[in-house]
PDB file of C-alpha atoms and ligand atoms in Angstrom:
ATOM      1  CA  UNK A1169      11.922  37.634 -72.492  1.00 93.00           C
ATOM      2  CA  UNK A1170       9.132  39.420 -73.773  1.00 97.00           C
ATOM      3  CA  UNK A1171       7.891  43.002 -72.833  1.00 98.00           C
ATOM      4  CA  UNK A1172       4.176  42.436 -72.244  1.00 98.00           C
ATOM      5  CA  UNK A1173       2.042  45.873 -72.207  1.00 98.00           C
ATOM      6  CA  UNK A1174      -1.624  46.363 -72.146  1.00 98.00           C
ATOM      7  CA  UNK A1175      -3.520  49.072 -73.625  1.00 98.00           C
ATOM      8  CA  UNK A1176      -6.174  49.880 -70.861  1.00 98.00           C
ATOM      9  CA  UNK A1177      -9.103  52.372 -70.594  1.00 97.00           C
ATOM     10  CA  UNK A1178     -12.302  51.225 -69.110  1.00 96.00           C
ATOM     11  CA  UNK A1179     -14.041  53.656 -71.121  1.00 96.00           C
ATOM     12  CA  UNK A1180     -15.145  52.314 -74.872  1.00 96.00           C
ATOM     13  CA  UNK A1181     -14.087  54.192 -78.010  1.00 96.00           C
ATOM     14  CA  UNK A1182     -11.130  56.289 -76.507  1.00 97.00           C
ATOM     15  CA  UNK A1183      -8.231  54.477 -79.088  1.00 98.00           C
ATOM     16  CA  UNK A1184      -6.911  51.518 -77.319  1.00 98.00           C
ATOM     17  CA  UNK A1185      -7.317  48.993 -80.159  1.00 98.00           C
ATOM     18  CA  UNK A1186      -6.359  51.743 -82.860  1.00 98.00           C
ATOM     19  CA  UNK A1187      -3.364  52.136 -80.359  1.00 98.00           C
ATOM     20  CA  UNK A1188      -2.684  48.518 -79.563  1.00 98.00           C
ATOM     21  CA  UNK A1189      -2.508  47.878 -83.233  1.00 98.00           C
ATOM     22  CA  UNK A1190      -0.335  50.728 -84.426  1.00 98.00           C
ATOM     23  CA  UNK A1191       2.008  50.863 -81.544  1.00 98.00           C
ATOM     24  CA  UNK A1192       2.080  46.968 -82.238  1.00 98.00           C
ATOM     25  CA  UNK A1193       3.017  47.173 -86.367  1.00 98.00           C
ATOM     26  CA  UNK A1194       5.466  50.391 -85.390  1.00 98.00           C
ATOM     27  CA  UNK A1195       7.390  47.927 -83.335  1.00 98.00           C
ATOM     28  CA  UNK A1196       7.339  45.390 -86.022  1.00 98.00           C
ATOM     29  CA  UNK A1197       8.447  48.081 -88.457  1.00 97.00           C
ATOM     30  CA  UNK A1198      11.755  48.791 -86.162  1.00 97.00           C
ATOM     31  CA  UNK A1199      12.203  44.977 -86.623  1.00 97.00           C
ATOM     32  CA  UNK A1200      10.928  43.979 -83.345  1.00 98.00           C
ATOM     33  CA  UNK A1201       9.472  41.109 -82.668  1.00 98.00           C
ATOM     34  CA  UNK A1202       5.500  41.671 -81.871  1.00 98.00           C
ATOM     35  CA  UNK A1203       2.884  39.334 -80.778  1.00 98.00           C
ATOM     36  CA  UNK A1204      -0.029  41.378 -80.484  1.00 98.00           C
ATOM     37  CA  UNK A1205      -2.834  39.917 -78.493  1.00 98.00           C
ATOM     38  CA  UNK A1206      -6.393  40.632 -78.733  1.00 98.00           C
ATOM     39  CA  UNK A1207      -8.557  39.600 -75.488  1.00 97.00           C
ATOM     40  CA  UNK A1208     -11.938  42.407 -76.252  1.00 97.00           C
ATOM     41  CA  UNK A1209     -14.802  39.387 -77.356  1.00 95.00           C
ATOM     42  CA  UNK A1210     -15.053  42.528 -80.127  1.00 96.00           C
ATOM     43  CA  UNK A1211     -12.140  41.021 -81.672  1.00 96.00           C
ATOM     44  CA  UNK A1212     -11.398  44.332 -83.766  1.00 97.00           C
ATOM     45  CA  UNK A1213      -7.345  44.527 -83.439  1.00 98.00           C
ATOM     46  CA  UNK A1214      -7.922  40.546 -85.425  1.00 98.00           C
ATOM     47  CA  UNK A1215     -10.496  42.496 -87.744  1.00 97.00           C
ATOM     48  CA  UNK A1216      -8.590  45.534 -88.087  1.00 98.00           C
ATOM     49  CA  UNK A1217      -5.256  43.230 -89.246  1.00 98.00           C
ATOM     50  CA  UNK A1218      -7.808  41.884 -91.760  1.00 97.00           C
ATOM     51  CA  UNK A1219      -8.880  38.615 -90.337  1.00 97.00           C
ATOM     52  CA  UNK A1220     -12.306  37.441 -89.782  1.00 91.00           C
ATOM     53  CA  UNK A1221     -13.778  34.207 -88.443  1.00 84.00           C
ATOM     54  CA  UNK A1222     -13.447  31.554 -91.062  1.00 86.00           C
ATOM     55  CA  UNK A1223      -9.336  32.364 -91.401  1.00 91.00           C
ATOM     56  CA  UNK A1224      -9.070  31.146 -88.107  1.00 93.00           C
ATOM     57  CA  UNK A1225     -10.572  28.029 -86.217  1.00 93.00           C
ATOM     58  CA  UNK A1226      -8.849  28.695 -82.505  1.00 96.00           C
ATOM     59  CA  UNK A1227      -8.353  31.731 -80.703  1.00 96.00           C
ATOM     60  CA  UNK A1228      -7.637  33.192 -77.072  1.00 96.00           C
ATOM     61  CA  UNK A1229     -10.928  31.896 -75.868  1.00 94.00           C
ATOM     62  CA  UNK A1230      -9.179  28.356 -76.022  1.00 95.00           C
ATOM     63  CA  UNK A1231      -5.998  29.249 -74.535  1.00 96.00           C
ATOM     64  CA  UNK A1232      -7.845  30.544 -71.629  1.00 94.00           C
ATOM     65  CA  UNK A1233      -9.696  27.413 -71.178  1.00 91.00           C
ATOM     66  CA  UNK A1234      -6.785  25.325 -71.992  1.00 92.00           C
ATOM     67  CA  UNK A1235      -7.927  23.422 -74.607  1.00 94.00           C
ATOM     68  CA  UNK A1236      -5.473  25.381 -76.812  1.00 97.00           C
ATOM     69  CA  UNK A1237      -1.862  26.209 -76.178  1.00 98.00           C
ATOM     70  CA  UNK A1238      -1.201  30.038 -77.211  1.00 98.00           C
ATOM     71  CA  UNK A1239       1.639  29.387 -79.918  1.00 98.00           C
ATOM     72  CA  UNK A1240      -1.029  27.232 -81.551  1.00 98.00           C
ATOM     73  CA  UNK A1241      -3.633  30.006 -81.834  1.00 98.00           C
ATOM     74  CA  UNK A1242      -0.572  32.097 -82.914  1.00 98.00           C
ATOM     75  CA  UNK A1243      -1.292  33.776 -86.925  1.00 97.00           C
ATOM     76  CA  UNK A1244       1.236  35.408 -89.096  1.00 97.00           C
ATOM     77  CA  UNK A1245      -0.265  38.647 -90.190  1.00 97.00           C
ATOM     78  CA  UNK A1246       0.907  40.227 -93.668  1.00 94.00           C
ATOM     79  CA  UNK A1247       3.494  42.433 -91.442  1.00 97.00           C
ATOM     80  CA  UNK A1248       6.982  41.447 -91.110  1.00 97.00           C
ATOM     81  CA  UNK A1249       7.542  40.372 -87.166  1.00 98.00           C
ATOM     82  CA  UNK A1250       4.242  40.690 -86.318  1.00 98.00           C
ATOM     83  CA  UNK A1251       2.240  37.851 -85.073  1.00 98.00           C
ATOM     84  CA  UNK A1252      -1.704  38.063 -83.630  1.00 98.00           C
ATOM     85  CA  UNK A1253      -3.238  36.109 -81.225  1.00 98.00           C
ATOM     86  CA  UNK A1254      -6.784  36.755 -82.335  1.00 98.00           C
ATOM     87  CA  UNK A1255     -10.204  36.828 -79.952  1.00 96.00           C
ATOM     88  CA  UNK A1256     -13.945  35.811 -80.910  1.00 92.00           C
ATOM     89  CA  UNK A1257     -17.107  36.949 -79.634  1.00 91.00           C
ATOM     90  CA  UNK A1258     -17.092  33.282 -77.926  1.00 88.00           C
ATOM     91  CA  UNK A1259     -14.741  35.480 -75.734  1.00 90.00           C
ATOM     92  CA  UNK A1260     -17.542  36.389 -73.640  1.00 89.00           C
ATOM     93  CA  UNK A1261     -18.224  32.761 -72.025  1.00 86.00           C
ATOM     94  CA  UNK A1262     -14.521  33.008 -70.449  1.00 86.00           C
ATOM     95  CA  UNK A1263     -16.026  36.017 -67.810  1.00 80.00           C
ATOM     96  CA  UNK A1264     -17.957  33.306 -65.893  1.00 78.00           C
ATOM     97  CA  UNK A1265     -14.980  31.030 -65.831  1.00 77.00           C
ATOM     98  CA  UNK A1266     -13.010  33.888 -64.799  1.00 78.00           C
ATOM     99  CA  UNK A1267     -15.482  34.954 -62.121  1.00 74.00           C
ATOM    100  CA  UNK A1268     -15.377  31.803 -60.331  1.00 75.00           C
ATOM    101  CA  UNK A1269     -14.457  32.480 -57.136  1.00 75.00           C
ATOM    102  CA  UNK A1270     -13.627  28.629 -56.743  1.00 77.00           C
ATOM    103  CA  UNK A1271     -10.968  29.076 -58.829  1.00 77.00           C
ATOM    104  CA  UNK A1272      -7.230  29.988 -57.620  1.00 80.00           C
ATOM    105  CA  UNK A1273      -5.290  32.490 -59.180  1.00 85.00           C
ATOM    106  CA  UNK A1274      -8.071  33.448 -61.756  1.00 88.00           C
ATOM    107  CA  UNK A1275      -6.228  36.655 -62.151  1.00 92.00           C
ATOM    108  CA  UNK A1276      -3.415  35.121 -63.307  1.00 94.00           C
ATOM    109  CA  UNK A1277      -4.310  32.886 -66.435  1.00 94.00           C
ATOM    110  CA  UNK A1278      -3.127  34.742 -68.728  1.00 96.00           C
ATOM    111  CA  UNK A1279      -0.098  35.332 -67.312  1.00 97.00           C
ATOM    112  CA  UNK A1280       0.888  31.212 -67.138  1.00 96.00           C
ATOM    113  CA  UNK A1281      -0.141  31.418 -70.847  1.00 97.00           C
ATOM    114  CA  UNK A1282       1.987  33.844 -71.820  1.00 98.00           C
ATOM    115  CA  UNK A1283       5.339  32.737 -70.547  1.00 97.00           C
ATOM    116  CA  UNK A1284       4.987  29.231 -73.153  1.00 97.00           C
ATOM    117  CA  UNK A1285       5.840  32.063 -75.923  1.00 98.00           C
ATOM    118  CA  UNK A1286       7.849  34.764 -73.747  1.00 96.00           C
ATOM    119  CA  UNK A1287      11.511  34.174 -75.889  1.00 97.00           C
ATOM    120  CA  UNK A1288       9.973  33.999 -79.477  1.00 98.00           C
ATOM    121  CA  UNK A1289       8.773  37.989 -79.323  1.00 98.00           C
ATOM    122  CA  UNK A1290      10.196  41.460 -78.155  1.00 98.00           C
ATOM    123  CA  UNK A1291       6.956  42.853 -76.681  1.00 98.00           C
ATOM    124  CA  UNK A1292       3.459  41.571 -76.692  1.00 98.00           C
ATOM    125  CA  UNK A1293       1.220  44.354 -77.297  1.00 98.00           C
ATOM    126  CA  UNK A1294      -2.576  43.445 -75.712  1.00 98.00           C
ATOM    127  CA  UNK A1295      -5.946  44.991 -76.443  1.00 98.00           C
ATOM    128  CA  UNK A1296      -7.807  45.246 -73.671  1.00 98.00           C
ATOM    129  CA  UNK A1297     -12.295  45.361 -73.277  1.00 97.00           C
ATOM    130  CA  UNK A1298     -14.174  48.643 -72.225  1.00 97.00           C
ATOM    131  CA  UNK A1299     -14.256  47.324 -68.756  1.00 95.00           C
ATOM    132  CA  UNK A1300     -12.529  46.660 -65.920  1.00 94.00           C
ATOM    133  CA  UNK A1301     -13.892  43.048 -65.303  1.00 91.00           C
ATOM    134  CA  UNK A1302     -11.980  39.894 -65.409  1.00 92.00           C
ATOM    135  CA  UNK A1303     -10.006  40.398 -68.858  1.00 95.00           C
ATOM    136  CA  UNK A1304      -8.566  43.509 -68.583  1.00 96.00           C
ATOM    137  CA  UNK A1305      -7.707  42.313 -64.901  1.00 95.00           C
ATOM    138  CA  UNK A1306      -6.110  39.087 -66.438  1.00 96.00           C
ATOM    139  CA  UNK A1307      -4.135  41.432 -68.872  1.00 98.00           C
ATOM    140  CA  UNK A1308      -2.878  43.885 -66.253  1.00 98.00           C
ATOM    141  CA  UNK A1309      -1.563  41.311 -64.298  1.00 98.00           C
ATOM    142  CA  UNK A1310       0.012  39.512 -66.978  1.00 98.00           C
ATOM    143  CA  UNK A1311       1.762  42.689 -67.946  1.00 98.00           C
ATOM    144  CA  UNK A1312       5.078  44.901 -66.899  1.00 98.00           C
ATOM    145  CA  UNK A1313       3.008  47.839 -67.928  1.00 98.00           C
ATOM    146  CA  UNK A1314       0.005  49.330 -69.531  1.00 98.00           C
ATOM    147  CA  UNK A1315      -0.515  52.498 -71.402  1.00 98.00           C
ATOM    148  CA  UNK A1316      -3.726  54.451 -71.183  1.00 98.00           C
ATOM    149  CA  UNK A1317      -5.250  56.092 -74.351  1.00 98.00           C
ATOM    150  CA  UNK A1318      -7.324  59.130 -73.433  1.00 97.00           C
ATOM    151  CA  UNK A1319      -9.390  60.714 -75.622  1.00 96.00           C
ATOM    152  CA  UNK A1320      -9.068  64.541 -76.116  1.00 95.00           C
ATOM    153  CA  UNK A1321     -12.639  65.255 -75.552  1.00 90.00           C
ATOM    154  CA  UNK A1322     -15.499  65.824 -72.604  1.00 84.00           C
ATOM    155  CA  UNK A1323     -15.514  63.407 -69.475  1.00 87.00           C
ATOM    156  CA  UNK A1324     -11.925  62.222 -71.197  1.00 87.00           C
ATOM    157  CA  UNK A1325     -10.932  61.821 -67.301  1.00 88.00           C
ATOM    158  CA  UNK A1326     -13.796  60.270 -66.011  1.00 87.00           C
ATOM    159  CA  UNK A1327     -13.457  57.055 -64.646  1.00 88.00           C
ATOM    160  CA  UNK A1328      -9.915  57.055 -64.796  1.00 93.00           C
ATOM    161  CA  UNK A1329      -9.440  57.580 -61.041  1.00 93.00           C
ATOM    162  CA  UNK A1330     -10.971  53.986 -61.030  1.00 95.00           C
ATOM    163  CA  UNK A1331      -8.436  52.781 -63.155  1.00 96.00           C
ATOM    164  CA  UNK A1332      -5.579  54.576 -61.852  1.00 96.00           C
ATOM    165  CA  UNK A1333      -7.066  52.699 -58.188  1.00 96.00           C
ATOM    166  CA  UNK A1334      -7.536  49.155 -59.711  1.00 96.00           C
ATOM    167  CA  UNK A1335      -3.789  49.521 -61.286  1.00 97.00           C
ATOM    168  CA  UNK A1336      -2.614  50.532 -57.934  1.00 97.00           C
ATOM    169  CA  UNK A1337      -4.618  47.691 -56.060  1.00 96.00           C
ATOM    170  CA  UNK A1338      -3.228  45.231 -58.540  1.00 97.00           C
ATOM    171  CA  UNK A1339       0.566  46.666 -58.209  1.00 97.00           C
ATOM    172  CA  UNK A1340       0.071  46.310 -53.882  1.00 96.00           C
ATOM    173  CA  UNK A1341      -0.954  42.514 -54.817  1.00 95.00           C
ATOM    174  CA  UNK A1342      -1.084  40.359 -57.576  1.00 95.00           C
ATOM    175  CA  UNK A1343       1.587  42.228 -60.099  1.00 97.00           C
ATOM    176  CA  UNK A1344       3.982  44.494 -58.517  1.00 97.00           C
ATOM    177  CA  UNK A1345       5.936  44.911 -61.081  1.00 97.00           C
ATOM    178  CA  UNK A1346       3.368  46.754 -62.677  1.00 98.00           C
ATOM    179  CA  UNK A1347       3.917  50.403 -63.709  1.00 98.00           C
ATOM    180  CA  UNK A1348       1.835  53.500 -65.812  1.00 98.00           C
ATOM    181  CA  UNK A1349       4.047  53.599 -69.039  1.00 98.00           C
ATOM    182  CA  UNK A1350       1.853  56.545 -69.594  1.00 98.00           C
ATOM    183  CA  UNK A1351      -1.027  58.672 -70.976  1.00 98.00           C
ATOM    184  CA  UNK A1352      -1.956  58.715 -75.094  1.00 98.00           C
ATOM    185  CA  UNK A1353      -3.926  61.424 -75.523  1.00 98.00           C
ATOM    186  CA  UNK A1354      -6.065  60.662 -78.673  1.00 98.00           C
ATOM    187  CA  UNK A1355      -8.181  62.492 -81.580  1.00 98.00           C
ATOM    188  CA  UNK A1356      -6.961  65.433 -80.551  1.00 97.00           C
ATOM    189  CA  UNK A1357      -7.725  68.187 -82.830  1.00 96.00           C
ATOM    190  CA  UNK A1358      -6.283  71.723 -82.555  1.00 92.00           C
ATOM    191  CA  UNK A1359      -9.260  73.405 -83.508  1.00 93.00           C
ATOM    192  CA  UNK A1360     -11.377  72.448 -80.467  1.00 93.00           C
ATOM    193  CA  UNK A1361     -11.085  74.041 -77.576  1.00 94.00           C
ATOM    194  CA  UNK A1362     -11.962  70.870 -75.446  1.00 93.00           C
ATOM    195  CA  UNK A1363      -9.581  69.356 -76.877  1.00 96.00           C
ATOM    196  CA  UNK A1364      -6.981  71.591 -75.409  1.00 95.00           C
ATOM    197  CA  UNK A1365      -8.288  71.960 -72.593  1.00 94.00           C
ATOM    198  CA  UNK A1366      -8.346  68.218 -72.046  1.00 94.00           C
ATOM    199  CA  UNK A1367      -4.125  67.724 -73.415  1.00 95.00           C
ATOM    200  CA  UNK A1368      -3.416  70.546 -70.570  1.00 95.00           C
ATOM    201  CA  UNK A1369      -5.299  69.471 -67.639  1.00 93.00           C
ATOM    202  CA  UNK A1370      -3.420  65.986 -68.905  1.00 94.00           C
ATOM    203  CA  UNK A1371       0.334  67.796 -69.033  1.00 94.00           C
ATOM    204  CA  UNK A1372      -0.712  69.235 -65.485  1.00 94.00           C
ATOM    205  CA  UNK A1373      -2.376  66.157 -63.734  1.00 92.00           C
ATOM    206  CA  UNK A1374       0.396  63.642 -65.645  1.00 93.00           C
ATOM    207  CA  UNK A1375       2.741  65.718 -67.509  1.00 90.00           C
ATOM    208  CA  UNK A1376       6.014  63.078 -66.218  1.00 94.00           C
ATOM    209  CA  UNK A1377       3.409  60.464 -67.401  1.00 96.00           C
ATOM    210  CA  UNK A1378       3.221  61.450 -71.076  1.00 97.00           C
ATOM    211  CA  UNK A1379       5.258  60.704 -73.830  1.00 98.00           C
ATOM    212  CA  UNK A1380       7.956  62.743 -75.076  1.00 96.00           C
ATOM    213  CA  UNK A1381      10.593  61.745 -77.973  1.00 96.00           C
ATOM    214  CA  UNK A1382      14.172  63.281 -76.869  1.00 89.00           C
ATOM    215  CA  UNK A1383      14.278  66.249 -76.557  1.00 83.00           C
ATOM    216  CA  UNK A1384      10.705  67.510 -78.312  1.00 87.00           C
ATOM    217  CA  UNK A1385       8.707  69.929 -75.869  1.00 89.00           C
ATOM    218  CA  UNK A1386       5.581  68.722 -76.756  1.00 94.00           C
ATOM    219  CA  UNK A1387       4.180  65.274 -76.188  1.00 96.00           C
ATOM    220  CA  UNK A1388       3.533  62.432 -78.259  1.00 98.00           C
ATOM    221  CA  UNK A1389      -0.833  63.165 -79.052  1.00 98.00           C
ATOM    222  CA  UNK A1390      -1.902  61.540 -82.044  1.00 98.00           C
ATOM    223  CA  UNK A1391      -4.282  63.732 -83.504  1.00 98.00           C
ATOM    224  CA  UNK A1392      -7.861  62.672 -84.730  1.00 97.00           C
ATOM    225  CA  UNK A1393      -7.139  61.709 -88.746  1.00 97.00           C
ATOM    226  CA  UNK A1394      -9.484  60.360 -90.948  1.00 98.00           C
ATOM    227  CA  UNK A1395      -6.731  58.112 -92.653  1.00 98.00           C
ATOM    228  CA  UNK A1396      -6.535  55.799 -88.564  1.00 98.00           C
ATOM    229  CA  UNK A1397     -10.267  56.044 -88.929  1.00 97.00           C
ATOM    230  CA  UNK A1398     -10.209  54.397 -92.474  1.00 98.00           C
ATOM    231  CA  UNK A1399      -7.255  52.184 -92.034  1.00 98.00           C
ATOM    232  CA  UNK A1400      -9.945  49.700 -89.863  1.00 97.00           C
ATOM    233  CA  UNK A1401     -11.438  48.655 -93.365  1.00 97.00           C
ATOM    234  CA  UNK A1402      -8.530  48.112 -95.594  1.00 97.00           C
ATOM    235  CA  UNK A1403      -7.293  45.820 -92.914  1.00 97.00           C
ATOM    236  CA  UNK A1404      -4.033  47.683 -91.936  1.00 97.00           C
ATOM    237  CA  UNK A1405      -2.611  49.695 -89.396  1.00 98.00           C
ATOM    238  CA  UNK A1406      -2.283  52.577 -90.347  1.00 98.00           C
ATOM    239  CA  UNK A1407       1.519  52.427 -90.540  1.00 96.00           C
ATOM    240  CA  UNK A1408       0.298  50.619 -93.724  1.00 97.00           C
ATOM    241  CA  UNK A1409      -2.140  52.191 -95.176  1.00 98.00           C
ATOM    242  CA  UNK A1410      -1.670  55.434 -95.199  1.00 98.00           C
ATOM    243  CA  UNK A1411       2.344  55.525 -94.438  1.00 97.00           C
ATOM    244  CA  UNK A1412       3.253  59.098 -94.017  1.00 97.00           C
ATOM    245  CA  UNK A1413      -0.142  60.286 -92.678  1.00 98.00           C
ATOM    246  CA  UNK A1414       0.413  62.297 -89.495  1.00 97.00           C
ATOM    247  CA  UNK A1415      -2.349  59.689 -87.596  1.00 98.00           C
ATOM    248  CA  UNK A1416       1.419  57.027 -88.388  1.00 98.00           C
ATOM    249  CA  UNK A1417       3.832  59.505 -87.418  1.00 98.00           C
ATOM    250  CA  UNK A1418       2.298  59.736 -83.941  1.00 98.00           C
ATOM    251  CA  UNK A1419       2.110  56.188 -83.806  1.00 98.00           C
ATOM    252  CA  UNK A1420       5.711  56.255 -84.874  1.00 98.00           C
ATOM    253  CA  UNK A1421       7.259  58.548 -82.817  1.00 98.00           C
ATOM    254  CA  UNK A1422       5.620  56.478 -80.105  1.00 98.00           C
ATOM    255  CA  UNK A1423       6.937  53.200 -80.556  1.00 98.00           C
ATOM    256  CA  UNK A1424      10.014  55.286 -80.222  1.00 98.00           C
ATOM    257  CA  UNK A1425       9.803  56.060 -76.734  1.00 98.00           C
ATOM    258  CA  UNK A1426       8.698  52.458 -76.180  1.00 98.00           C
ATOM    259  CA  UNK A1427      11.538  50.611 -77.991  1.00 97.00           C
ATOM    260  CA  UNK A1428      14.018  53.010 -76.270  1.00 93.00           C
ATOM    261  CA  UNK A1429      12.809  51.370 -72.537  1.00 84.00           C
TER     262      UNK A1429
HETATM  263  N1  ATP B 301      -6.487  59.198 -83.741  1.00 80.35           N
HETATM  264  C1  ATP B 301      -8.316  59.160 -84.350  1.00 80.35           C
HETATM  265  N2  ATP B 301      -8.265  59.497 -85.247  1.00 80.35           N
HETATM  266  C2  ATP B 301      -9.989  59.309 -86.151  1.00 80.35           C
HETATM  267  N3  ATP B 301     -10.386  58.542 -86.204  1.00 80.35           N
HETATM  268  C3  ATP B 301      -9.808  57.527 -84.981  1.00 80.35           C
HETATM  269  C4  ATP B 301      -8.659  57.877 -83.744  1.00 80.35           C
HETATM  270  N4  ATP B 301      -8.718  56.835 -82.890  1.00 80.35           N
HETATM  271  C5  ATP B 301      -9.305  55.501 -83.119  1.00 80.35           C
HETATM  272  N5  ATP B 301     -10.545  56.504 -84.067  1.00 80.35           N
HETATM  273  C6  ATP B 301     -11.576  55.919 -84.072  1.00 80.35           C
HETATM  274  O1  ATP B 301     -12.573  55.783 -82.917  1.00 80.35           O
HETATM  275  C7  ATP B 301     -13.110  54.909 -83.086  1.00 80.35           C
HETATM  276  C8  ATP B 301     -13.103  53.662 -81.493  1.00 80.35           C
HETATM  277  O2  ATP B 301     -11.495  54.111 -81.488  1.00 80.35           O
HETATM  278  P1  ATP B 301     -10.854  52.462 -81.384  1.00 80.35           P
HETATM  279  O3  ATP B 301     -11.756  51.369 -81.966  1.00 80.35           O
HETATM  280  O4  ATP B 301      -9.441  52.070 -81.452  1.00 80.35           O
HETATM  281  O5  ATP B 301     -11.674  52.681 -79.562  1.00 80.35           O
HETATM  282  P2  ATP B 301     -11.334  51.653 -78.671  1.00 80.35           P
HETATM  283  O6  ATP B 301     -11.077  52.495 -76.645  1.00 80.35           O
HETATM  284  O7  ATP B 301     -10.643  50.260 -78.874  1.00 80.35           O
HETATM  285  O8  ATP B 301     -12.596  50.786 -78.363  1.00 80.35           O
HETATM  286  P3  ATP B 301     -13.354  49.756 -77.597  1.00 80.35           P
HETATM  287  O9  ATP B 301     -13.980  50.292 -76.240  1.00 80.35           O
HETATM  288  O10 ATP B 301     -15.158  49.670 -77.905  1.00 80.35           O
HETATM  289  O11 ATP B 301     -12.865  49.011 -77.536  1.00 80.35           O
HETATM  290  C9  ATP B 301     -13.103  53.920 -84.354  1.00 80.35           C
HETATM  291  O12 ATP B 301     -14.169  53.593 -85.601  1.00 80.35           O
HETATM  292  C10 ATP B 301     -11.342  53.911 -84.875  1.00 80.35           C
HETATM  293  O13 ATP B 301     -11.033  53.934 -85.913  1.00 80.35           O
HETATM  294 MG1   MG B 302     -11.114  48.203 -78.699  1.00 80.35          MG
END
């Protein structure tokens, strides 16, 4: 059975997609069979891997409305061991469906669909949209755990309480196994005092929930790195676009921790 991990934070632009794509690619590089599941209507994870709309006819929307099986929309990427379930702007329409209070178990639609491919992958990494709406709830309900990227900027922790409350509510109700895998500080800049302050706050409040390589004193932090920002326009994860960049190293370290279990 695959381990399902959502990358979530309702704040926009904090590094969810970057983390989903590069964690998925780094796990694949380690020989794990990985499905990157894009459930954000913005489709940024899909385009980050070099796919555009004309490359695929069906996407995760068709899976969620039940006209296609998940295995029927999965695409092979150029990266060994890495597959992609693409998204599309049409996914916006699913929100209405998911909000329909008459629809039974509407939080569990994705979980049901994932079962079909669960034996084929070691990891399913879900990139979720910047909202705590029904799409993210479906992602969290289908997951074993969630990784929360935190941008090392002002307002970083704003809204975090709401996300943590949602996770804890889901845990008490429909998904008792849901865990917070950890917080990942992103876009960290060593020259910026604000970055340092956010990291200090995170270490203070969530020390046990930061990621550490074995024996390492410092937690894993994704630096602000130009190669990371450039890589989506080349349709590649940074781990393939600039393999030895600082950004690649951070995401490989994260994969090391995740693969260790
Ligand atoms: N460590 C980094 N260094 C430099 N740029 C980064 C880094 N991480 C992400 N970015 C850039 O910041 C922008 C936002 O990142 P990303 O798309 O991963 O955030 P997101 O949380 O998925 O956004 P959204 O909420 O819109 O889905 C992108 O342009 C991305 O390339
Ligand atoms: Mg995104």
